[in-house]
mmCIF file of C-alpha atoms in Angstrom:
data_model
loop_
_atom_site.group_PDB
_atom_site.id
_atom_site.type_symbol
_atom_site.label_atom_id
_atom_site.label_comp_id
_atom_site.label_asym_id
_atom_site.label_seq_id
_atom_site.Cartn_x
_atom_site.Cartn_y
_atom_site.Cartn_z
ATOM 1 C CA MET A 1 108.330 102.278 120.149
ATOM 2 C CA GLY A 2 105.986 103.626 117.500
ATOM 3 C CA ASN A 3 102.679 105.274 118.274
ATOM 4 C CA VAL A 4 100.806 102.316 116.818
ATOM 5 C CA LEU A 5 102.158 100.113 119.614
ATOM 6 C CA ASP A 6 101.427 102.544 122.467
ATOM 7 C CA PRO A 7 97.939 101.152 123.249
ATOM 8 C CA ILE A 8 99.290 97.599 123.014
ATOM 9 C CA TYR A 9 102.137 98.386 125.417
ATOM 10 C CA GLU A 10 99.684 99.977 127.851
ATOM 11 C CA LYS A 11 97.418 96.948 127.641
ATOM 12 C CA ALA A 12 100.387 94.667 128.386
ATOM 13 C CA LYS A 13 101.218 96.660 131.527
ATOM 14 C CA LEU A 14 97.732 96.112 132.910
ATOM 15 C CA ASN A 15 98.164 92.328 132.883
ATOM 16 C CA PRO A 16 101.814 91.238 132.491
ATOM 17 C CA GLN A 17 102.141 87.694 131.166
ATOM 18 C CA LYS A 18 104.821 85.098 131.855
ATOM 19 C CA VAL A 19 107.031 84.828 128.761
ATOM 20 C CA ALA A 20 109.499 81.926 128.527
ATOM 21 C CA PHE A 21 112.786 82.498 126.660
ATOM 22 C CA PRO A 22 114.545 79.244 125.679
ATOM 23 C CA GLU A 23 117.367 81.212 123.993
ATOM 24 C CA ALA A 24 117.992 83.407 127.022
ATOM 25 C CA ASP A 25 121.788 83.359 126.745
ATOM 26 C CA ASN A 26 121.614 85.226 123.432
ATOM 27 C CA GLU A 27 122.638 88.831 124.031
ATOM 28 C CA LYS A 28 119.814 90.485 122.064
ATOM 29 C CA MET A 29 117.196 88.137 123.485
ATOM 30 C CA MET A 30 118.297 88.716 127.070
ATOM 31 C CA GLN A 31 118.322 92.483 126.551
ATOM 32 C CA ALA A 32 114.823 92.473 125.047
ATOM 33 C CA ALA A 33 113.526 90.231 127.832
ATOM 34 C CA TYR A 34 115.147 92.439 130.474
ATOM 35 C CA GLU A 35 113.808 95.716 129.102
ATOM 36 C CA CYS A 36 110.289 94.298 128.723
ATOM 37 C CA GLY A 37 110.425 92.964 132.280
ATOM 38 C CA GLN A 38 111.978 96.046 133.823
ATOM 39 C CA GLU A 39 109.398 98.292 132.138
ATOM 40 C CA GLY A 40 106.545 96.164 133.491
ATOM 41 C CA TYR A 41 105.199 94.660 130.262
ATOM 42 C CA ILE A 42 105.943 90.998 130.997
ATOM 43 C CA ILE A 43 107.340 88.591 133.572
ATOM 44 C CA PRO A 44 110.428 87.212 131.781
ATOM 45 C CA ILE A 45 111.376 83.582 132.419
ATOM 46 C CA LEU A 46 114.875 82.501 131.377
ATOM 47 C CA VAL A 47 115.063 78.771 130.634
ATOM 48 C CA GLY A 48 118.326 76.802 130.720
ATOM 49 C CA ASP A 49 121.225 76.576 133.190
ATOM 50 C CA ALA A 50 119.902 78.906 135.880
ATOM 51 C CA ALA A 51 123.254 79.614 137.568
ATOM 52 C CA ALA A 52 124.998 80.345 134.268
ATOM 53 C CA LEU A 53 122.167 82.559 133.065
ATOM 54 C CA LYS A 54 122.167 84.488 136.341
ATOM 55 C CA ASP A 55 125.923 85.065 136.094
ATOM 56 C CA LEU A 56 125.535 86.157 132.477
ATOM 57 C CA ALA A 57 122.794 88.627 133.414
ATOM 58 C CA VAL A 58 125.008 90.183 136.093
ATOM 59 C CA GLN A 59 127.979 90.371 133.700
ATOM 60 C CA ARG A 60 125.793 92.251 131.229
ATOM 61 C CA GLY A 61 124.695 94.751 133.871
ATOM 62 C CA TYR A 62 121.167 93.473 134.418
ATOM 63 C CA ASP A 63 119.419 93.214 137.771
ATOM 64 C CA PRO A 64 118.735 89.455 138.076
ATOM 65 C CA ALA A 65 115.681 90.213 140.242
ATOM 66 C CA VAL A 66 113.842 91.229 137.057
ATOM 67 C CA PHE A 67 114.073 87.657 135.755
ATOM 68 C CA THR A 68 112.627 84.343 136.847
ATOM 69 C CA PHE A 69 115.255 81.646 136.280
ATOM 70 C CA VAL A 70 114.161 78.097 135.465
ATOM 71 C CA ASP A 71 116.840 75.426 135.744
ATOM 72 C CA MET A 72 116.368 72.576 133.282
ATOM 73 C CA ALA A 73 118.456 70.333 135.567
ATOM 74 C CA ASP A 74 115.860 70.629 138.361
ATOM 75 C CA GLU A 75 114.324 67.152 138.303
ATOM 76 C CA GLU A 76 111.498 68.046 140.684
ATOM 77 C CA TYR A 77 110.358 70.966 138.526
ATOM 78 C CA LEU A 78 110.683 68.876 135.345
ATOM 79 C CA THR A 79 108.385 66.250 136.841
ATOM 80 C CA LYS A 80 105.922 68.962 137.811
ATOM 81 C CA ILE A 81 105.647 70.468 134.321
ATOM 82 C CA VAL A 82 105.622 67.130 132.505
ATOM 83 C CA THR A 83 102.826 65.856 134.758
ATOM 84 C CA GLY A 84 100.921 69.111 134.383
ATOM 85 C CA ALA A 85 101.242 69.186 130.595
ATOM 86 C CA ALA A 86 100.268 65.527 130.237
ATOM 87 C CA ALA A 87 97.102 66.249 132.231
ATOM 88 C CA ASN A 88 96.142 69.016 129.778
ATOM 89 C CA GLU A 89 93.500 67.599 127.437
ATOM 90 C CA LEU A 90 94.982 69.567 124.534
ATOM 91 C CA VAL A 91 98.330 67.736 124.800
ATOM 92 C CA ILE A 92 98.530 64.505 122.790
ATOM 93 C CA LEU A 93 102.014 63.415 123.901
ATOM 94 C CA SER A 94 102.478 61.023 126.818
ATOM 95 C CA GLU A 95 104.511 61.886 129.904
ATOM 96 C CA LYS A 96 107.324 59.753 128.494
ATOM 97 C CA GLY A 97 107.215 61.636 125.186
ATOM 98 C CA LEU A 98 107.137 65.001 126.921
ATOM 99 C CA ARG A 99 110.028 64.112 129.228
ATOM 100 C CA ARG A 100 112.152 63.014 126.281
ATOM 101 C CA ARG A 101 111.494 66.262 124.381
ATOM 102 C CA ALA A 102 112.135 68.370 127.480
ATOM 103 C CA ALA A 103 115.870 67.870 126.973
ATOM 104 C CA LYS A 104 115.684 70.753 124.478
ATOM 105 C CA PRO A 105 115.064 74.252 125.873
ATOM 106 C CA LEU A 106 112.501 75.117 123.153
ATOM 107 C CA TYR A 107 110.375 72.091 124.014
ATOM 108 C CA TYR A 108 110.930 72.635 127.740
ATOM 109 C CA ALA A 109 109.464 76.144 127.468
ATOM 110 C CA MET A 110 106.417 74.921 125.580
ATOM 111 C CA ILE A 111 105.852 72.120 128.085
ATOM 112 C CA MET A 112 105.887 74.823 130.766
ATOM 113 C CA GLN A 113 103.136 76.613 128.797
ATOM 114 C CA MET A 114 100.906 73.575 128.604
ATOM 115 C CA ALA A 115 101.432 73.008 132.333
ATOM 116 C CA GLY A 116 100.303 76.576 133.046
ATOM 117 C CA GLU A 117 103.771 77.754 134.129
ATOM 118 C CA ALA A 118 104.212 80.175 131.221
ATOM 119 C CA ASP A 119 101.894 82.055 128.882
ATOM 120 C CA VAL A 120 104.142 82.587 125.837
ATOM 121 C CA THR A 121 107.204 80.914 124.329
ATOM 122 C CA PHE A 122 109.389 83.424 122.496
ATOM 123 C CA ALA A 123 112.190 82.107 120.259
ATOM 124 C CA GLY A 124 113.737 82.310 116.806
ATOM 125 C CA ILE A 125 117.205 83.802 117.310
ATOM 126 C CA ASN A 126 119.036 80.459 117.392
ATOM 127 C CA TYR A 127 116.181 78.138 116.451
ATOM 128 C CA THR A 128 114.941 78.083 112.867
ATOM 129 C CA THR A 129 111.335 78.757 111.895
ATOM 130 C CA ARG A 130 110.985 75.043 111.164
ATOM 131 C CA ASP A 131 112.208 74.201 114.695
ATOM 132 C CA VAL A 132 109.630 76.506 116.277
ATOM 133 C CA LEU A 133 106.753 75.332 114.078
ATOM 134 C CA LEU A 134 107.514 71.649 114.673
ATOM 135 C CA ALA A 135 107.833 72.030 118.441
ATOM 136 C CA GLY A 136 104.587 73.991 118.508
ATOM 137 C CA GLN A 137 102.710 71.316 116.597
ATOM 138 C CA GLU A 138 104.077 68.513 118.792
ATOM 139 C CA VAL A 139 103.584 70.140 122.197
ATOM 140 C CA ILE A 140 101.124 73.040 121.894
ATOM 141 C CA GLY A 141 98.862 71.660 119.145
ATOM 142 C CA LEU A 142 96.444 73.483 116.872
ATOM 143 C CA LYS A 143 93.182 75.140 117.841
ATOM 144 C CA PRO A 144 90.034 73.044 117.302
ATOM 145 C CA GLY A 145 88.826 73.434 113.719
ATOM 146 C CA ILE A 146 92.197 74.765 112.534
ATOM 147 C CA SER A 147 94.621 72.535 110.636
ATOM 148 C CA THR A 148 97.046 75.189 109.385
ATOM 149 C CA VAL A 149 99.781 77.176 111.086
ATOM 150 C CA SER A 150 100.116 80.614 109.529
ATOM 151 C CA SER A 151 101.208 84.153 110.309
ATOM 152 C CA ILE A 152 99.868 87.670 110.352
ATOM 153 C CA GLY A 153 101.620 91.028 110.275
ATOM 154 C CA LEU A 154 100.496 94.502 111.241
ATOM 155 C CA CYS A 155 101.425 97.388 108.945
ATOM 156 C CA GLU A 156 101.440 101.075 109.829
ATOM 157 C CA ILE A 157 101.274 102.790 106.433
ATOM 158 C CA PRO A 158 101.870 106.568 106.383
ATOM 159 C CA GLY A 159 99.081 108.395 104.575
ATOM 160 C CA PHE A 160 96.837 105.340 104.306
ATOM 161 C CA GLN A 161 93.253 106.237 105.173
ATOM 162 C CA GLY A 162 91.775 102.861 105.909
ATOM 163 C CA SER A 163 88.975 101.774 108.180
ATOM 164 C CA GLU A 164 91.500 101.571 111.060
ATOM 165 C CA GLY A 165 93.437 104.702 110.120
ATOM 166 C CA GLU A 166 96.969 103.873 108.979
ATOM 167 C CA LEU A 167 96.810 100.276 110.235
ATOM 168 C CA LEU A 168 96.241 97.171 108.113
ATOM 169 C CA ALA A 169 96.631 93.519 109.101
ATOM 170 C CA ILE A 170 98.045 91.257 106.393
ATOM 171 C CA GLY A 171 98.685 87.523 106.051
ATOM 172 C CA ASP A 172 100.126 85.120 105.345
ATOM 173 C CA SER A 173 103.447 86.696 104.362
ATOM 174 C CA ALA A 174 105.811 84.272 106.099
ATOM 175 C CA VAL A 175 104.721 80.650 106.598
ATOM 176 C CA CYS A 176 102.334 78.984 104.094
ATOM 177 C CA THR A 177 103.898 78.768 100.639
ATOM 178 C CA ASN A 178 100.934 77.776 98.502
ATOM 179 C CA PRO A 179 97.887 77.166 100.703
ATOM 180 C CA ASP A 180 95.036 75.091 99.318
ATOM 181 C CA PRO A 181 91.445 76.355 99.796
ATOM 182 C CA GLU A 182 91.079 74.687 103.209
ATOM 183 C CA GLN A 183 94.363 76.173 104.411
ATOM 184 C CA LEU A 184 93.546 79.603 103.016
ATOM 185 C CA ALA A 185 90.229 79.515 104.888
ATOM 186 C CA ASP A 186 92.098 78.623 108.096
ATOM 187 C CA ILE A 187 94.475 81.550 107.567
ATOM 188 C CA ALA A 188 91.551 83.957 107.215
ATOM 189 C CA ILE A 189 89.801 82.622 110.328
ATOM 190 C CA SER A 190 93.012 82.672 112.394
ATOM 191 C CA ALA A 191 93.759 86.224 111.230
ATOM 192 C CA CYS A 192 90.343 87.388 112.413
ATOM 193 C CA ASN A 193 90.972 85.768 115.806
ATOM 194 C CA THR A 194 94.392 87.412 116.068
ATOM 195 C CA VAL A 195 93.217 90.984 115.445
ATOM 196 C CA VAL A 196 90.510 90.511 118.062
ATOM 197 C CA GLU A 197 93.092 89.206 120.569
ATOM 198 C CA LEU A 198 95.593 91.945 119.861
ATOM 199 C CA LEU A 199 93.610 95.024 118.894
ATOM 200 C CA ASP A 200 89.986 94.365 119.900
ATOM 201 C CA TRP A 201 88.987 95.072 116.299
ATOM 202 C CA GLU A 202 85.798 93.882 114.704
ATOM 203 C CA PRO A 203 87.521 91.985 111.893
ATOM 204 C CA ARG A 204 86.580 92.682 108.276
ATOM 205 C CA CYS A 205 88.606 90.186 106.308
ATOM 206 C CA ALA A 206 89.117 90.303 102.523
ATOM 207 C CA LEU A 207 90.467 87.433 100.439
ATOM 208 C CA VAL A 208 92.314 89.141 97.608
ATOM 209 C CA CYS A 209 93.648 88.164 94.186
ATOM 210 C CA TYR A 210 93.632 89.608 90.654
ATOM 211 C CA SER A 211 89.862 89.393 90.310
ATOM 212 C CA THR A 212 86.857 91.075 91.890
ATOM 213 C CA LEU A 213 83.693 88.962 91.944
ATOM 214 C CA GLY A 214 84.450 87.116 88.712
ATOM 215 C CA SER A 215 86.114 89.904 86.744
ATOM 216 C CA GLY A 216 88.948 87.450 86.013
ATOM 217 C CA SER A 217 89.194 83.690 85.746
ATOM 218 C CA GLY A 218 91.709 80.941 86.443
ATOM 219 C CA GLU A 219 92.804 78.328 88.953
ATOM 220 C CA LEU A 220 94.083 80.901 91.431
ATOM 221 C CA ILE A 221 90.708 82.626 91.551
ATOM 222 C CA ASP A 222 88.925 79.290 91.904
ATOM 223 C CA LYS A 223 91.127 78.568 94.928
ATOM 224 C CA VAL A 224 90.242 81.894 96.547
ATOM 225 C CA THR A 225 86.500 81.564 95.959
ATOM 226 C CA GLU A 226 86.515 78.024 97.352
ATOM 227 C CA ALA A 227 88.477 79.223 100.385
ATOM 228 C CA LEU A 228 85.859 81.912 100.911
ATOM 229 C CA ARG A 229 83.063 79.332 100.812
ATOM 230 C CA ILE A 230 84.846 77.150 103.381
ATOM 231 C CA ALA A 231 85.645 80.070 105.695
ATOM 232 C CA GLN A 232 82.071 81.367 105.642
ATOM 233 C CA GLU A 233 80.753 77.864 106.276
ATOM 234 C CA LYS A 234 83.149 77.282 109.190
ATOM 235 C CA ARG A 235 82.682 80.715 110.771
ATOM 236 C CA PRO A 236 79.479 82.412 109.581
ATOM 237 C CA ASP A 237 79.842 84.817 112.523
ATOM 238 C CA LEU A 238 82.914 86.454 110.955
ATOM 239 C CA ALA A 239 82.875 89.115 108.228
ATOM 240 C CA ILE A 240 85.018 87.354 105.607
ATOM 241 C CA ASP A 241 84.392 88.264 101.960
ATOM 242 C CA GLY A 242 85.892 88.212 98.449
ATOM 243 C CA GLU A 243 87.177 87.541 95.992
ATOM 244 C CA PHE A 244 88.392 91.137 95.729
ATOM 245 C CA GLN A 245 91.260 92.969 94.136
ATOM 246 C CA LEU A 246 93.229 94.873 96.763
ATOM 247 C CA ASP A 247 91.816 98.279 95.853
ATOM 248 C CA ALA A 248 88.251 96.988 96.052
ATOM 249 C CA ALA A 249 89.022 95.580 99.492
ATOM 250 C CA ILE A 250 90.408 98.743 101.093
ATOM 251 C CA ILE A 251 89.186 101.805 99.146
ATOM 252 C CA PRO A 252 85.474 102.692 99.560
ATOM 253 C CA GLU A 253 85.203 104.587 96.248
ATOM 254 C CA ILE A 254 86.615 101.643 94.283
ATOM 255 C CA ALA A 255 84.419 99.190 96.160
ATOM 256 C CA LYS A 256 81.307 101.148 95.154
ATOM 257 C CA LYS A 257 82.198 100.630 91.494
ATOM 258 C CA LYS A 258 83.489 97.060 91.621
ATOM 259 C CA VAL A 259 81.276 95.463 94.292
ATOM 260 C CA PRO A 260 77.629 96.048 93.373
ATOM 261 C CA ARG A 261 76.274 93.877 96.186
ATOM 262 C CA GLU A 262 75.983 94.217 99.972
ATOM 263 C CA SER A 263 79.307 93.608 101.735
ATOM 264 C CA LYS A 264 80.516 94.295 105.274
ATOM 265 C CA VAL A 265 84.090 94.052 104.006
ATOM 266 C CA ALA A 266 84.456 95.642 100.561
ATOM 267 C CA GLY A 267 86.144 99.044 100.752
ATOM 268 C CA LYS A 268 86.686 98.786 104.507
ATOM 269 C CA ALA A 269 88.729 95.636 105.080
ATOM 270 C CA ASN A 270 91.080 95.797 108.055
ATOM 271 C CA VAL A 271 92.494 92.309 107.368
ATOM 272 C CA VAL A 272 93.829 91.304 103.934
ATOM 273 C CA ILE A 273 94.614 87.675 103.098
ATOM 274 C CA TRP A 274 96.978 86.949 100.202
ATOM 275 C CA PRO A 275 96.373 83.929 97.944
ATOM 276 C CA ASP A 276 99.919 82.590 98.460
ATOM 277 C CA LEU A 277 103.314 83.386 99.938
ATOM 278 C CA ASN A 278 104.665 84.635 96.606
ATOM 279 C CA VAL A 279 102.098 87.440 96.608
ATOM 280 C CA GLY A 280 102.419 88.005 100.353
ATOM 281 C CA ASN A 281 106.186 88.349 100.418
ATOM 282 C CA VAL A 282 106.280 90.730 97.443
ATOM 283 C CA ALA A 283 103.358 92.737 98.822
ATOM 284 C CA VAL A 284 104.887 93.306 102.246
ATOM 285 C CA LYS A 285 108.185 94.396 100.661
ATOM 286 C CA LEU A 286 106.306 96.843 98.425
ATOM 287 C CA ILE A 287 104.368 98.222 101.393
ATOM 288 C CA GLN A 288 107.585 98.671 103.371
ATOM 289 C CA ASN A 289 109.791 100.101 100.632
ATOM 290 C CA PHE A 290 107.371 102.198 98.578
ATOM 291 C CA GLY A 291 104.750 102.881 101.229
ATOM 292 C CA HIS A 292 107.437 103.497 103.874
ATOM 293 C CA ALA A 293 105.420 101.373 106.268
ATOM 294 C CA ASP A 294 106.507 99.860 109.555
ATOM 295 C CA ALA A 295 105.641 96.170 109.596
ATOM 296 C CA TYR A 296 105.243 94.378 112.941
ATOM 297 C CA GLY A 297 105.387 90.594 113.126
ATOM 298 C CA PRO A 298 105.061 88.066 111.720
ATOM 299 C CA MET A 299 102.931 86.627 114.511
ATOM 300 C CA LEU A 300 102.297 82.892 114.409
ATOM 301 C CA GLN A 301 98.657 81.876 114.650
ATOM 302 C CA GLY A 302 96.561 78.730 114.781
ATOM 303 C CA TYR A 303 98.101 77.203 117.926
ATOM 304 C CA ASN A 304 96.336 76.455 121.204
ATOM 305 C CA ARG A 305 98.745 78.833 122.961
ATOM 306 C CA ILE A 306 100.792 81.835 121.837
ATOM 307 C CA ILE A 307 104.268 81.075 120.517
ATOM 308 C CA CYS A 308 106.504 83.433 118.575
ATOM 309 C CA ASP A 309 109.157 82.872 115.930
ATOM 310 C CA CYS A 310 111.124 86.102 115.628
ATOM 311 C CA SER A 311 113.495 87.118 112.862
ATOM 312 C CA ARG A 312 117.144 86.323 113.558
ATOM 313 C CA SER A 313 118.131 89.728 112.187
ATOM 314 C CA ALA A 314 115.589 91.655 114.273
ATOM 315 C CA PRO A 315 116.939 94.526 116.392
ATOM 316 C CA VAL A 316 116.117 94.650 120.096
ATOM 317 C CA SER A 317 113.385 97.261 119.503
ATOM 318 C CA GLU A 318 111.572 94.920 117.121
ATOM 319 C CA LEU A 319 111.988 91.967 119.473
ATOM 320 C CA LYS A 320 110.412 94.033 122.252
ATOM 321 C CA GLY A 321 107.427 94.919 120.085
ATOM 322 C CA ASN A 322 106.833 91.291 119.169
ATOM 323 C CA ILE A 323 107.256 90.152 122.779
ATOM 324 C CA VAL A 324 104.678 92.649 123.972
ATOM 325 C CA MET A 325 102.215 91.818 121.183
ATOM 326 C CA SER A 326 102.558 88.116 122.006
ATOM 327 C CA ALA A 327 101.893 88.823 125.683
ATOM 328 C CA VAL A 328 98.763 90.848 124.919
ATOM 329 C CA ARG A 329 97.438 88.041 122.711
ATOM 330 C CA ALA A 330 98.108 85.542 125.513
ATOM 331 C CA ALA A 331 96.203 87.664 128.017
ATOM 332 C CA SER A 332 93.306 87.962 125.589
ATOM 333 C CA ILE A 333 92.859 84.231 124.956
ATOM 334 C CA LYS A 334 92.620 83.632 128.707
ATOM 335 C CA LYS A 335 89.319 85.489 128.617
#
């Protein structure tokens, strides 16, 4: 657990959330769920064959009392969550549609969320990203005013002297391949919401590309400037600005030279939004490999509830960090 996550872990302990694990039989997932539960950060819910999961937990040396076991074969409980989810005004599926989808553990966990029986669904070890995104769109749905699912990561960059110290939020580096202006605006707005949920930051969000305020030209820049217009129109309360080159977004001295107008963001951005996934993927690899940064996430955003798609190659320590961050976000949106 890195120092950057210490305040987040402490916040999680103050208000542990119910996290549903539809891949609970996976060894790494069960270990991460157990350690997070045992250490008081979450209330872990294992979804599946309750008796088999309990036996598996004991075989692996875990105290089953740490877990809540939900048996998918329990018809009474299934009826309860399907009825509860169907009554949620955010759910568009009928009871029949929900019941049919509940045959799959991933959907079952999300139905539990919409019925108020869980606060987070955490998956991605056995399920693909596409599986998680599709289930989320069908059961959880997108926040009002948001039409795009995206992701955000949190980087701890040694030696970086930004407005939040060594921390910088970046997105989207994992989900949206080539967002159009409307989608890019949604990503920026969702990213601002996420850093408030997770870190209590006052977001200062920069839309970046290879131009600062018209210093370059081209279709890519036109996309970014149009996204900025849409984002500012949708959420005038948020500090979202651009178009900036990366240095103008995060370095005050550069911003003074390149941004000759008033800006709450230039030189002090704590959230950076890439123009597309090509840039985002390369950028995060550069930050990690040359900047020796720790990157946490990606965290999915844009949904009505918190769901997480973890990396299949993630070690238990990384899974724990993402579980705890998801739980803190879930506690925050309840406010």
